[in-house]
PDB file of C-alpha atoms in Angstrom:
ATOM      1  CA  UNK A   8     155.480 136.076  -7.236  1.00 91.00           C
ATOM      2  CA  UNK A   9     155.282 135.262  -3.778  1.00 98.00           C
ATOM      3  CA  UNK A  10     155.135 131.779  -3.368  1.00 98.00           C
ATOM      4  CA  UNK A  11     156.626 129.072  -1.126  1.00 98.00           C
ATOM      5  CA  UNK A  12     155.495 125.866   1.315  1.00 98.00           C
ATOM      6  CA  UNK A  13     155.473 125.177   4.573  1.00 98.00           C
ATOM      7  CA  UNK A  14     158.556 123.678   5.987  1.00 98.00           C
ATOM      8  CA  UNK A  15     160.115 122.376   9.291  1.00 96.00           C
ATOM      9  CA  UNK A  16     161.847 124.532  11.863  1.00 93.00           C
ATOM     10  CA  UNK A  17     163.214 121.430  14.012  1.00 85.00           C
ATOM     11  CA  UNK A  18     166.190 119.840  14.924  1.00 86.00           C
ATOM     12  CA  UNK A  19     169.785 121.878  14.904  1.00 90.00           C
ATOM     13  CA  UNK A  20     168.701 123.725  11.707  1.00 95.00           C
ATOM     14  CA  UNK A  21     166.401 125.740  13.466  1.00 96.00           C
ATOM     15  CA  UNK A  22     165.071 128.913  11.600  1.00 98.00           C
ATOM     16  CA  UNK A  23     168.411 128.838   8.984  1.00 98.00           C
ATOM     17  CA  UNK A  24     167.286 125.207   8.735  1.00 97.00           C
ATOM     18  CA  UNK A  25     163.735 126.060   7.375  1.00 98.00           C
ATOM     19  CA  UNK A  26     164.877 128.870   5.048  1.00 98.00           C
ATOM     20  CA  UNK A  27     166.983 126.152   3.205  1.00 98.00           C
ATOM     21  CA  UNK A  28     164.183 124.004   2.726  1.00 97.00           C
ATOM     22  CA  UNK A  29     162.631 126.655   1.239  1.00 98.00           C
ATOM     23  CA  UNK A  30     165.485 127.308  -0.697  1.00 98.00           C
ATOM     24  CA  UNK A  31     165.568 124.099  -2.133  1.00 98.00           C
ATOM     25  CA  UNK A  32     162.031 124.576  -3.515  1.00 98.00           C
ATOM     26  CA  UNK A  33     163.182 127.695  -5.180  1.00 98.00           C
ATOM     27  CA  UNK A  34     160.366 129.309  -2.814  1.00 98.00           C
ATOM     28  CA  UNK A  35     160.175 133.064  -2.558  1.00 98.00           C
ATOM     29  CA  UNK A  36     158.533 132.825   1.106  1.00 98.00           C
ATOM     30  CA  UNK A  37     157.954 130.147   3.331  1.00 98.00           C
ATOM     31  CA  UNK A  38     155.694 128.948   6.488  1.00 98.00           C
ATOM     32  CA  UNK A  39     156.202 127.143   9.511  1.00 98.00           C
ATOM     33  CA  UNK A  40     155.424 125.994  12.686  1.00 97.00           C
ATOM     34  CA  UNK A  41     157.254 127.106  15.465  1.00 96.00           C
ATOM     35  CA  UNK A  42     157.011 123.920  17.229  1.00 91.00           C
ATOM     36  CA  UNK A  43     155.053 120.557  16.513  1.00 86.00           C
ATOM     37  CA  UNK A  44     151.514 121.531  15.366  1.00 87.00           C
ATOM     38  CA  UNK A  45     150.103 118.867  17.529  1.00 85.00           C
ATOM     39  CA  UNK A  46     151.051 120.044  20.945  1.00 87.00           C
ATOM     40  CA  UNK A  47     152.266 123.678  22.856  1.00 89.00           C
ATOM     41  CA  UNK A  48     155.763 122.369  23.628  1.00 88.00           C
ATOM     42  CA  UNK A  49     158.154 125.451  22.591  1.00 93.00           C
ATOM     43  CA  UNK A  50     161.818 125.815  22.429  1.00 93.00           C
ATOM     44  CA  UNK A  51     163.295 128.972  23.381  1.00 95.00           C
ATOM     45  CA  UNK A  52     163.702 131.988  21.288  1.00 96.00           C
ATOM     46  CA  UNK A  53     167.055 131.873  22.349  1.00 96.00           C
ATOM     47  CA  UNK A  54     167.642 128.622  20.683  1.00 96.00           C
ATOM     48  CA  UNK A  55     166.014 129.072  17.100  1.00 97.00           C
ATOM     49  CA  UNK A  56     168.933 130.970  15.886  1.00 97.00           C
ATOM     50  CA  UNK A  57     166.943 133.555  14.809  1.00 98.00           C
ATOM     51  CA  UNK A  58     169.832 135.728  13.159  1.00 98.00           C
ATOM     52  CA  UNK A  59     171.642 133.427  10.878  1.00 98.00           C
ATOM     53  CA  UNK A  60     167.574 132.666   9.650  1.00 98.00           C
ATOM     54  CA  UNK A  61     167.536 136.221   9.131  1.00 98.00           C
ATOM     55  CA  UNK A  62     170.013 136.376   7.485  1.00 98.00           C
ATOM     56  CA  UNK A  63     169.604 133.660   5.364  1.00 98.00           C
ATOM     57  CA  UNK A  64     165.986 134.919   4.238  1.00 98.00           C
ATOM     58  CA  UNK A  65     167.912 137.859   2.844  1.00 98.00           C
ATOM     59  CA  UNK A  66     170.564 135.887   0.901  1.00 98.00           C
ATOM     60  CA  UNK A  67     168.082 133.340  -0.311  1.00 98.00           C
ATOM     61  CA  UNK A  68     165.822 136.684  -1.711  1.00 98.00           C
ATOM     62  CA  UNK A  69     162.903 134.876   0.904  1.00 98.00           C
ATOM     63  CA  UNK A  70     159.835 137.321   2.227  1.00 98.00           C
ATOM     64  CA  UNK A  71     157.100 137.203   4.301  1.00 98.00           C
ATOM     65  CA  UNK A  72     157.174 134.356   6.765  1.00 98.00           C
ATOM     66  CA  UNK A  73     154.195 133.259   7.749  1.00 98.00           C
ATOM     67  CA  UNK A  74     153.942 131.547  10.858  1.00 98.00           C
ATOM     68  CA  UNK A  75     151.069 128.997  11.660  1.00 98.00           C
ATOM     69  CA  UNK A  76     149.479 128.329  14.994  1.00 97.00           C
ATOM     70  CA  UNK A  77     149.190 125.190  16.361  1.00 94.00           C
ATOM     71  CA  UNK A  78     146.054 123.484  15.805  1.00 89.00           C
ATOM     72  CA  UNK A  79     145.058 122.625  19.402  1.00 91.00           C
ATOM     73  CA  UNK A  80     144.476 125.794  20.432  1.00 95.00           C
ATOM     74  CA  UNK A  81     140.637 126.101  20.636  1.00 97.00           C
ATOM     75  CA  UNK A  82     139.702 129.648  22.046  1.00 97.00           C
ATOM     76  CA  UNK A  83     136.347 128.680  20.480  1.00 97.00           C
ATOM     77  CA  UNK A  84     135.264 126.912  23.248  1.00 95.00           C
ATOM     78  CA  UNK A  85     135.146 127.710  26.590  1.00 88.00           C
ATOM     79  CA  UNK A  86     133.620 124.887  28.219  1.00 90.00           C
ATOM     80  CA  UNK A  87     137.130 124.303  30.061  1.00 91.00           C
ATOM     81  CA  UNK A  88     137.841 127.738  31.438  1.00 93.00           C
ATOM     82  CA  UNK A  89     141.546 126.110  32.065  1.00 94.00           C
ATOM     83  CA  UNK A  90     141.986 125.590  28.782  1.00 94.00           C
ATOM     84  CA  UNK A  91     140.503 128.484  27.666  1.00 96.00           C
ATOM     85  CA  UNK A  92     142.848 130.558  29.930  1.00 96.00           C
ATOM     86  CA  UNK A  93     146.390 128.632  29.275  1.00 95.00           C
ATOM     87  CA  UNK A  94     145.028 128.579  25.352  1.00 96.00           C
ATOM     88  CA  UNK A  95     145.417 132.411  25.401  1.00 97.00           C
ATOM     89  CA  UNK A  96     148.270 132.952  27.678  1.00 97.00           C
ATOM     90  CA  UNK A  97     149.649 130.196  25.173  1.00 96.00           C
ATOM     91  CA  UNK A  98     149.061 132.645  22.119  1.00 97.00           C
ATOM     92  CA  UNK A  99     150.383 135.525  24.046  1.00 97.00           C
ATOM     93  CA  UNK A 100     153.207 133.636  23.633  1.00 97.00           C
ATOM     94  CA  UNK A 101     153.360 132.574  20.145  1.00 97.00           C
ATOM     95  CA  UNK A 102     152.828 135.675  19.116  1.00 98.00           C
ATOM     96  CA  UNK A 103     155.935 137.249  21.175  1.00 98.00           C
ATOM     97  CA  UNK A 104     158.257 134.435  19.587  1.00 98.00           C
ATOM     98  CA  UNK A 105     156.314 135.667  15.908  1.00 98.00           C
ATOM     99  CA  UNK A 106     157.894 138.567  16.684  1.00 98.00           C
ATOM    100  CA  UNK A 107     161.048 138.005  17.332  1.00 98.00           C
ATOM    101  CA  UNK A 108     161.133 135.810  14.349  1.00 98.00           C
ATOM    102  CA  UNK A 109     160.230 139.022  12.120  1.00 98.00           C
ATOM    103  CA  UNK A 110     157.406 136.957  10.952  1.00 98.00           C
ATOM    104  CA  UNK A 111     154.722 138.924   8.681  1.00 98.00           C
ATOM    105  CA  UNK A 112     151.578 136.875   9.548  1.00 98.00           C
ATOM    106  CA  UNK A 113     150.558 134.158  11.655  1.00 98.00           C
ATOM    107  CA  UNK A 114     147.646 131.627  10.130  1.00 98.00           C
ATOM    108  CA  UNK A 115     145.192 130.976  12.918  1.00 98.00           C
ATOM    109  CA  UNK A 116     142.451 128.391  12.546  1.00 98.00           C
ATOM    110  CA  UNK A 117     139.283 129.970  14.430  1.00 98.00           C
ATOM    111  CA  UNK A 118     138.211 126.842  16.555  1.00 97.00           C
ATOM    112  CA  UNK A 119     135.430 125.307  16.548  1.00 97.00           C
ATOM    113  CA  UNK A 120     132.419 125.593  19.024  1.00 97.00           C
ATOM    114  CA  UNK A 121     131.663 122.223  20.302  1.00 95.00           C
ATOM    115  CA  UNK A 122     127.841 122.048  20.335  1.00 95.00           C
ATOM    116  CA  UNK A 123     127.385 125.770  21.854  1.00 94.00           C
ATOM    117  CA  UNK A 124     126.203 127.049  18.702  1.00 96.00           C
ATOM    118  CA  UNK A 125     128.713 129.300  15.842  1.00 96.00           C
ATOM    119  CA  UNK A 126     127.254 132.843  17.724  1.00 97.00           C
ATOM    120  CA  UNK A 127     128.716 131.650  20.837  1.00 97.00           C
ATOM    121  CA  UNK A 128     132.044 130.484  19.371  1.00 97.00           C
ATOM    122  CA  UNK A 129     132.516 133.123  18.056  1.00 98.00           C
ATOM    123  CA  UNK A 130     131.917 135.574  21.132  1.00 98.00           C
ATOM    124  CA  UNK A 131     134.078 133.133  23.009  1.00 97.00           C
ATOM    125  CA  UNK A 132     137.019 133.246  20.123  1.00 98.00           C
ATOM    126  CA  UNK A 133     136.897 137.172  20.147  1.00 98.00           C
ATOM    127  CA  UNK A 134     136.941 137.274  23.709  1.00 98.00           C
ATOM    128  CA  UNK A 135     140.137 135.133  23.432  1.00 98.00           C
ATOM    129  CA  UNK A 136     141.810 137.417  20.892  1.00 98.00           C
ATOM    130  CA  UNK A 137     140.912 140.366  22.645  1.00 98.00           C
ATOM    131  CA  UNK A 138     142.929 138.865  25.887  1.00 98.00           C
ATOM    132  CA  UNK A 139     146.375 138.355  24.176  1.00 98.00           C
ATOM    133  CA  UNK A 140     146.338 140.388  20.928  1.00 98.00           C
ATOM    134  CA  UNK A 141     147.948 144.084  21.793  1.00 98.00           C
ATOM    135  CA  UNK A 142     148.451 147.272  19.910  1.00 97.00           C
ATOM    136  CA  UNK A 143     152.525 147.289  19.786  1.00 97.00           C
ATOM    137  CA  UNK A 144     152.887 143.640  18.274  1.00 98.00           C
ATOM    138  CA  UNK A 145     153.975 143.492  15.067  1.00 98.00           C
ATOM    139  CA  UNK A 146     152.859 140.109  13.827  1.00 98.00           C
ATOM    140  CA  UNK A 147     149.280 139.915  12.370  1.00 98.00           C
ATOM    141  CA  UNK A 148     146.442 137.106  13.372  1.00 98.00           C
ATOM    142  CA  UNK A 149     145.299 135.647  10.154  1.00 98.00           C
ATOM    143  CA  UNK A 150     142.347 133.630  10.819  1.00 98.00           C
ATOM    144  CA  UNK A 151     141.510 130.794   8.220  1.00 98.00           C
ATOM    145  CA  UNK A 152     138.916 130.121   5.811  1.00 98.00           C
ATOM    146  CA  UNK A 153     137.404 126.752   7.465  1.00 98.00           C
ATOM    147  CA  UNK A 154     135.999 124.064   5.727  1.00 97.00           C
ATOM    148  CA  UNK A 155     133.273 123.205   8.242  1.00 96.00           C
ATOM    149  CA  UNK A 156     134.142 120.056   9.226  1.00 96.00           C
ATOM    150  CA  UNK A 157     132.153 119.378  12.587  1.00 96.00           C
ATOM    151  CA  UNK A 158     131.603 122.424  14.409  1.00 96.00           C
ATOM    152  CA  UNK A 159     133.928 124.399  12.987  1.00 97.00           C
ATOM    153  CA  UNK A 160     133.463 128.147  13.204  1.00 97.00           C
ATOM    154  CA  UNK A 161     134.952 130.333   9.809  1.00 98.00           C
ATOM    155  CA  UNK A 162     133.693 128.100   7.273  1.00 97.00           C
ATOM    156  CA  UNK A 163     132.139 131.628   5.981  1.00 98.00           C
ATOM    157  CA  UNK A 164     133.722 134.724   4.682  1.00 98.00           C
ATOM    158  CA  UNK A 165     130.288 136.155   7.254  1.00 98.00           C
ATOM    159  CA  UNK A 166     131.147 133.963  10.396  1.00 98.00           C
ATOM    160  CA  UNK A 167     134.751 135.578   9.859  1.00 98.00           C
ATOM    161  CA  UNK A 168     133.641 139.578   9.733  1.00 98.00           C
ATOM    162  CA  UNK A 169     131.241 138.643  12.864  1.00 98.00           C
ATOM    163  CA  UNK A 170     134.853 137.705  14.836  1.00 98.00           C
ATOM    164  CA  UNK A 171     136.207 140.698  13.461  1.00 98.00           C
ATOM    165  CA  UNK A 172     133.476 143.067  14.380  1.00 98.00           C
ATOM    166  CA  UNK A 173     134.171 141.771  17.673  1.00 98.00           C
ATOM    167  CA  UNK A 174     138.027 142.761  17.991  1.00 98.00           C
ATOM    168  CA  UNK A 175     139.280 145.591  19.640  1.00 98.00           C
ATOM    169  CA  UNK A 176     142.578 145.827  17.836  1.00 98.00           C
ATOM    170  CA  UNK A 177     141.091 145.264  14.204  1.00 98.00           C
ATOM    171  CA  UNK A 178     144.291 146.042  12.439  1.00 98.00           C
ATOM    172  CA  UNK A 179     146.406 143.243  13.940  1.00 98.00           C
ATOM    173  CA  UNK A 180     143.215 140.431  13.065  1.00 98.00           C
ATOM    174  CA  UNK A 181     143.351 139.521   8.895  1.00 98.00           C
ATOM    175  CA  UNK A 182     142.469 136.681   7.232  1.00 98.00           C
ATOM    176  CA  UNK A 183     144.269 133.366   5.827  1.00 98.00           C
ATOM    177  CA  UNK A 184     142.359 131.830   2.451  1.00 98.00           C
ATOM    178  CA  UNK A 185     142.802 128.440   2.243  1.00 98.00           C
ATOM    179  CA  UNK A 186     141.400 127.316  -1.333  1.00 98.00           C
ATOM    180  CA  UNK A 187     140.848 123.298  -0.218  1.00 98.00           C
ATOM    181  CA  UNK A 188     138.982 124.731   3.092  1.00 98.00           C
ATOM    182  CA  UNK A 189     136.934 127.091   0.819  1.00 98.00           C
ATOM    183  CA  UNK A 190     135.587 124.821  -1.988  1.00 98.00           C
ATOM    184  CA  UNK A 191     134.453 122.060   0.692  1.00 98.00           C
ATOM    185  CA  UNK A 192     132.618 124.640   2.828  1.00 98.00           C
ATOM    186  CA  UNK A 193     130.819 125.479  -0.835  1.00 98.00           C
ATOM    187  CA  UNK A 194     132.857 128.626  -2.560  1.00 98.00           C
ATOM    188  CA  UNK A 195     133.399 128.273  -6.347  1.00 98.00           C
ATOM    189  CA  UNK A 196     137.290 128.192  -5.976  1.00 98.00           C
ATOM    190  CA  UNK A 197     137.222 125.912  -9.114  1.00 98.00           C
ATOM    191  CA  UNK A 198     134.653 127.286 -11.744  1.00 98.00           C
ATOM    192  CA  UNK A 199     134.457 131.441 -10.245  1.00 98.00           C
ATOM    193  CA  UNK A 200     137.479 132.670  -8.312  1.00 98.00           C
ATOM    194  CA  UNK A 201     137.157 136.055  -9.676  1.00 98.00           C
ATOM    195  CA  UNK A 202     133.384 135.962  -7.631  1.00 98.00           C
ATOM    196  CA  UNK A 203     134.594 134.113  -4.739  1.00 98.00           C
ATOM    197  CA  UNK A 204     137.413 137.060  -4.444  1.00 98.00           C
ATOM    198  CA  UNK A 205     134.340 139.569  -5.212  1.00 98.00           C
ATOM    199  CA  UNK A 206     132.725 138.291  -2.345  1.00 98.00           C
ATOM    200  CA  UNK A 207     135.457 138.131   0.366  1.00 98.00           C
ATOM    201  CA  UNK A 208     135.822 142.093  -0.983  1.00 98.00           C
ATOM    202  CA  UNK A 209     132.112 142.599  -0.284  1.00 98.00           C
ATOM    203  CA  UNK A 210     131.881 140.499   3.137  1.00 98.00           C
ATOM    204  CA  UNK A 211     135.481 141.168   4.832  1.00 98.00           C
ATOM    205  CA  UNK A 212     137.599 143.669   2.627  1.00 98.00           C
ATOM    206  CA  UNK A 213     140.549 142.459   0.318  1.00 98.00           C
ATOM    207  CA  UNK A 214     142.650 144.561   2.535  1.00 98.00           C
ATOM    208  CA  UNK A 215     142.479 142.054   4.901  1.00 98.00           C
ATOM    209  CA  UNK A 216     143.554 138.966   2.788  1.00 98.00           C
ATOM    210  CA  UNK A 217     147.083 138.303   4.416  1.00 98.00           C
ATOM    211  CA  UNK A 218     147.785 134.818   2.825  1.00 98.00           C
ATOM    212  CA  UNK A 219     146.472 131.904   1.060  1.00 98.00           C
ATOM    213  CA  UNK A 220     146.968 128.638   1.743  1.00 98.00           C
ATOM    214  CA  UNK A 221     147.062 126.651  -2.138  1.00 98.00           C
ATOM    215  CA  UNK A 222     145.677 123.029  -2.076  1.00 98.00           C
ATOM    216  CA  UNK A 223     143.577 120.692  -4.350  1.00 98.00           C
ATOM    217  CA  UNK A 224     140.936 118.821  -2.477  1.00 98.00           C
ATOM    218  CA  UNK A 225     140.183 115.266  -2.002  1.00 98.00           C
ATOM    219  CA  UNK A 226     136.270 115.553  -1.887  1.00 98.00           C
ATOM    220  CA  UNK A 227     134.053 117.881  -4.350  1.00 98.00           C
ATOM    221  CA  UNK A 228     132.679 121.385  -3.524  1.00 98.00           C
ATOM    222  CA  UNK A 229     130.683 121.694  -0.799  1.00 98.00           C
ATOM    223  CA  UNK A 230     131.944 118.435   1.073  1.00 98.00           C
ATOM    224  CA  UNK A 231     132.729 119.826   4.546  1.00 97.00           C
ATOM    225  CA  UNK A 232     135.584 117.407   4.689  1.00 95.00           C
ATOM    226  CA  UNK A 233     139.320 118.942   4.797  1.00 95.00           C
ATOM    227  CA  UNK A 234     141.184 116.722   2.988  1.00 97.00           C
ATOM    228  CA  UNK A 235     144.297 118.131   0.730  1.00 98.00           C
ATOM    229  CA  UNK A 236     145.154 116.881  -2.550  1.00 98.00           C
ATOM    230  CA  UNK A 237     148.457 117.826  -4.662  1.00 98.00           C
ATOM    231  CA  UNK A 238     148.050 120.071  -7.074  1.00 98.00           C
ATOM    232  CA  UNK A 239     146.224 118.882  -9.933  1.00 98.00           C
ATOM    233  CA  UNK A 240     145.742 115.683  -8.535  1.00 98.00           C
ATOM    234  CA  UNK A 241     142.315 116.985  -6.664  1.00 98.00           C
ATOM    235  CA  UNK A 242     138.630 118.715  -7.272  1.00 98.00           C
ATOM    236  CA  UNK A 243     139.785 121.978  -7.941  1.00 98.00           C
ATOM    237  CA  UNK A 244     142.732 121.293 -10.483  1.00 98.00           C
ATOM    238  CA  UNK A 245     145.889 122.550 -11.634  1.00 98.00           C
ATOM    239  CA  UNK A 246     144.007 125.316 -13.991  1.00 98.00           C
ATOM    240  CA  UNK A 247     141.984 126.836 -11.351  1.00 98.00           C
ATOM    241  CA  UNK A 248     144.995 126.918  -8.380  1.00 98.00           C
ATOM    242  CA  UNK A 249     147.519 128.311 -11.430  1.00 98.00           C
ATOM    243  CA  UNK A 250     145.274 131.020 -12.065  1.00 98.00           C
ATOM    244  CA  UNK A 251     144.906 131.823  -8.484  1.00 98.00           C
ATOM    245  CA  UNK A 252     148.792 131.715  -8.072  1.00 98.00           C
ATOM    246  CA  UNK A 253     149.302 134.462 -10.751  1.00 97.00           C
ATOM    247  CA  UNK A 254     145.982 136.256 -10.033  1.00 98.00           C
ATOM    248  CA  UNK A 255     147.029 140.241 -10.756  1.00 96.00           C
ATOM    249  CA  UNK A 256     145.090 141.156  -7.524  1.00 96.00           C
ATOM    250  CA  UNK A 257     147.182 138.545  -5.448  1.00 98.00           C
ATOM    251  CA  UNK A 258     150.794 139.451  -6.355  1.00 97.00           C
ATOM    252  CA  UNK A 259     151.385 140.984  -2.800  1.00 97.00           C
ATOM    253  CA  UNK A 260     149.800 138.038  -1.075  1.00 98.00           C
ATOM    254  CA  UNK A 261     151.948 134.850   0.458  1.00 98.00           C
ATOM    255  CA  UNK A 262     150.741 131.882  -1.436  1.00 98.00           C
ATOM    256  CA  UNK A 263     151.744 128.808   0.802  1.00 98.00           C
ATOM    257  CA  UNK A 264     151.688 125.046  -0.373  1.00 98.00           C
ATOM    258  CA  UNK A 265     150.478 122.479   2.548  1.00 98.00           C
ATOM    259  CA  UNK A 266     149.934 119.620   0.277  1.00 98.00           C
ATOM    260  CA  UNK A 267     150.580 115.871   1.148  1.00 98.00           C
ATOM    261  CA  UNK A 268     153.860 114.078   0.809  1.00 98.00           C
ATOM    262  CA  UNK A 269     154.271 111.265  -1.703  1.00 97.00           C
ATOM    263  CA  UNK A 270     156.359 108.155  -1.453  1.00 97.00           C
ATOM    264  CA  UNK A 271     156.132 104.376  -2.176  1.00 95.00           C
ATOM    265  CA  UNK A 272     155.681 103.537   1.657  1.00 94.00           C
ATOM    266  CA  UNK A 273     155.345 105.667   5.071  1.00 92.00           C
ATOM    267  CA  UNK A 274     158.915 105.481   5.656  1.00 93.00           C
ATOM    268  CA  UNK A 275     160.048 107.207   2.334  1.00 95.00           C
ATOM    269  CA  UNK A 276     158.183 110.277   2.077  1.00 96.00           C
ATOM    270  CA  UNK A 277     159.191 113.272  -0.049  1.00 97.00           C
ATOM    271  CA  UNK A 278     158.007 116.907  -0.418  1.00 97.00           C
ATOM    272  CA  UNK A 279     156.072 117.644  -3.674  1.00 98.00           C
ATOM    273  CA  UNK A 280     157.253 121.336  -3.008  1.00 98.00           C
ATOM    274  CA  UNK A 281     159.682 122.264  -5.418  1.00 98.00           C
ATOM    275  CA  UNK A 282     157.678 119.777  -8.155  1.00 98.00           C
ATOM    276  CA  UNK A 283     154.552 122.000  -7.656  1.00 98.00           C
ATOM    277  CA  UNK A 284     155.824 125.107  -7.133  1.00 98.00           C
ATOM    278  CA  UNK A 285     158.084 124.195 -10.417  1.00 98.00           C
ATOM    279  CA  UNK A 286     154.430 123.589 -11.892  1.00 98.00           C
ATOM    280  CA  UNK A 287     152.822 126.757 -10.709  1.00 98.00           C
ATOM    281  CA  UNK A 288     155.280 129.523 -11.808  1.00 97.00           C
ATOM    282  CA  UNK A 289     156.089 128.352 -15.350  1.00 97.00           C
ATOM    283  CA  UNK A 290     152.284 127.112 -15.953  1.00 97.00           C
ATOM    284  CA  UNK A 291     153.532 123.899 -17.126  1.00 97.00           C
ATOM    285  CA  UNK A 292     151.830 120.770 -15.460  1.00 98.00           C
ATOM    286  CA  UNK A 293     154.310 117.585 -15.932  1.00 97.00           C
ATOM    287  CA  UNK A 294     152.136 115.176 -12.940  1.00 97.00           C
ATOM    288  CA  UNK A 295     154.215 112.287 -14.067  1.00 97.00           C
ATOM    289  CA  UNK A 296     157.318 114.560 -12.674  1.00 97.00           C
ATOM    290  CA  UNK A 297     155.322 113.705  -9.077  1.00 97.00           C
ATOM    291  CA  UNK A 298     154.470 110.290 -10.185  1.00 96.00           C
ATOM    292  CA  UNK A 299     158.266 110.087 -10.550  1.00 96.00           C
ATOM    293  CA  UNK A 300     159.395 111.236  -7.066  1.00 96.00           C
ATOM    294  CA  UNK A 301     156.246 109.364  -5.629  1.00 96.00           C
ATOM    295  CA  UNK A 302     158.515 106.177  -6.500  1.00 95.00           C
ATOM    296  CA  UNK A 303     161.678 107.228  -5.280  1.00 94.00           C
ATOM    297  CA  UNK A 304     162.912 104.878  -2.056  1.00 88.00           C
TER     298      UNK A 304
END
């Protein structure tokens, strides 16, 4: 099983920094941001001792990194044309440090389009993707399954085939599922999987399914919200996100954790990671085993 969270590459540990977080979670692949999510402020490739991180993967029997993009990025909209333009010459970027990282995938949320309308955000996000996404880079664009908050564009499995369609270099552009950001744009992650899956086949191509993002969700089905829950804790529960986890169509997929930390108070907070993951591979849900660490100074 492929399965892991996503960790922190910061600080002196670096790359062989995040792999032992992952390690500690008895992960078998892991995710990260290459810098702070929040802003485009990047250390040097140089610096993120890429080596001893590969190396470490190896020992620690880790696969498929999945890198995520920052956040900020909005290629969606191109009311700014100066942000438009350093937003892509930004991603040109990312995606030459994703490569020197080795990294398999990079999650990419799509943007959203600001009041111009979803047709036009899209247009204006393939345009974007079009500008820094060449034929001889190795990492893969893995756009994610939105939950429609706003004006959000990829809160459909269609809104995501119409940026597709519109890529020149098709086979570096796949798709991230994200199961929190699927049930509040209105998919049946909870009661029909199996015809959710059935219908990302039909609409996109399973082929193109590069990772999945496993969260429970704060608000019910159809909410538009983007709120995670641990698992079990949220709308979707532990039964549905366990059967995704060990779905026999999914074993060659990276299923990432991104859900909250718990602690008594702001300043003690502690990854569920190893907890849930714990949870997910041995199908044995023990919450009070969170409630536990959620007390922990």
């Amino acid at each position: 099983m492929l399965i892991g969270a996503n960790v922190s590459m910061s600080g002196k540990g670096m790359f062989p920094g995040a792999v032992a977080q992952a390690a500690s979670y008895d992960a078998t692949t892991l995710q990260f941001y290459v810098g702070a999510p929040q802003n485009t402020r990047r250390k040097d490739v140089s610096e993120m001792r890429i080596p001893e991180g590969l190396d470490a993967m190896q020992t620690a029997d880790l696969s498929h990194l999945v890198i995520h993009a920052p956040y900020i990025v909005n290629l969606a909209n191109a009311k700014d044309p100066e942000k438009w333009a350093f937003g892509v010459q930004f991603m040109r970027e990312e995606v030459q440090r994703s490569d020197a990282l080795q990294a398999y995938t990079m999650a990419f949320h799509p943007g959203a389009h600001v009041g111009a309308g979803a047709e036009t955000g899209i247009a204006n996000l393939a345009k974007g993707l079009n500008e820094f996404i060449t034929a001889d880079q190795h990492v893969t664009i893995a756009l994610e399954t939105m939950a429609g908050k706003g004006t959000e564009i990829g809160r459909t499995f269609e809104e995501l085939a119409a940026i597709i369609d519109q890529v020149d270099q098709q086979d570096k552009v796949m798709v991230t599922m994200d199961t929190c950001h699927m049930s509040d744009a209105g998919y049946a992650v909870r009661d029909d999987f199996d015809g959710v899956l059935n219908e990302f086949d039909h609409v996109i191509g399973l082929d193109k399914l590069a990772a999945i993002h496993i969260n429970d969700s704060v608000n019910e089905q159809g909410a538009h919200k983007d709120r995670h829950a641990n698992i079990g804790a949220g709308t979707i529960g532990f039964d549905a996100l366990e059967k995704i986890v060990n779905h026999p169509q999914l074993a060659a997929i990276p299923k990432i954790l991104e859900t909250p930390f718990v602690g008594p108070d702001k300043k003690h907070m502690h990854a569920p990671y190893g907890v849930e993951i714990g949870w997910l591979t041995s199908g044995n849900y023990q919450p009070e085993q969170l409630t536990a660490l959620a007390q922990q100074d």
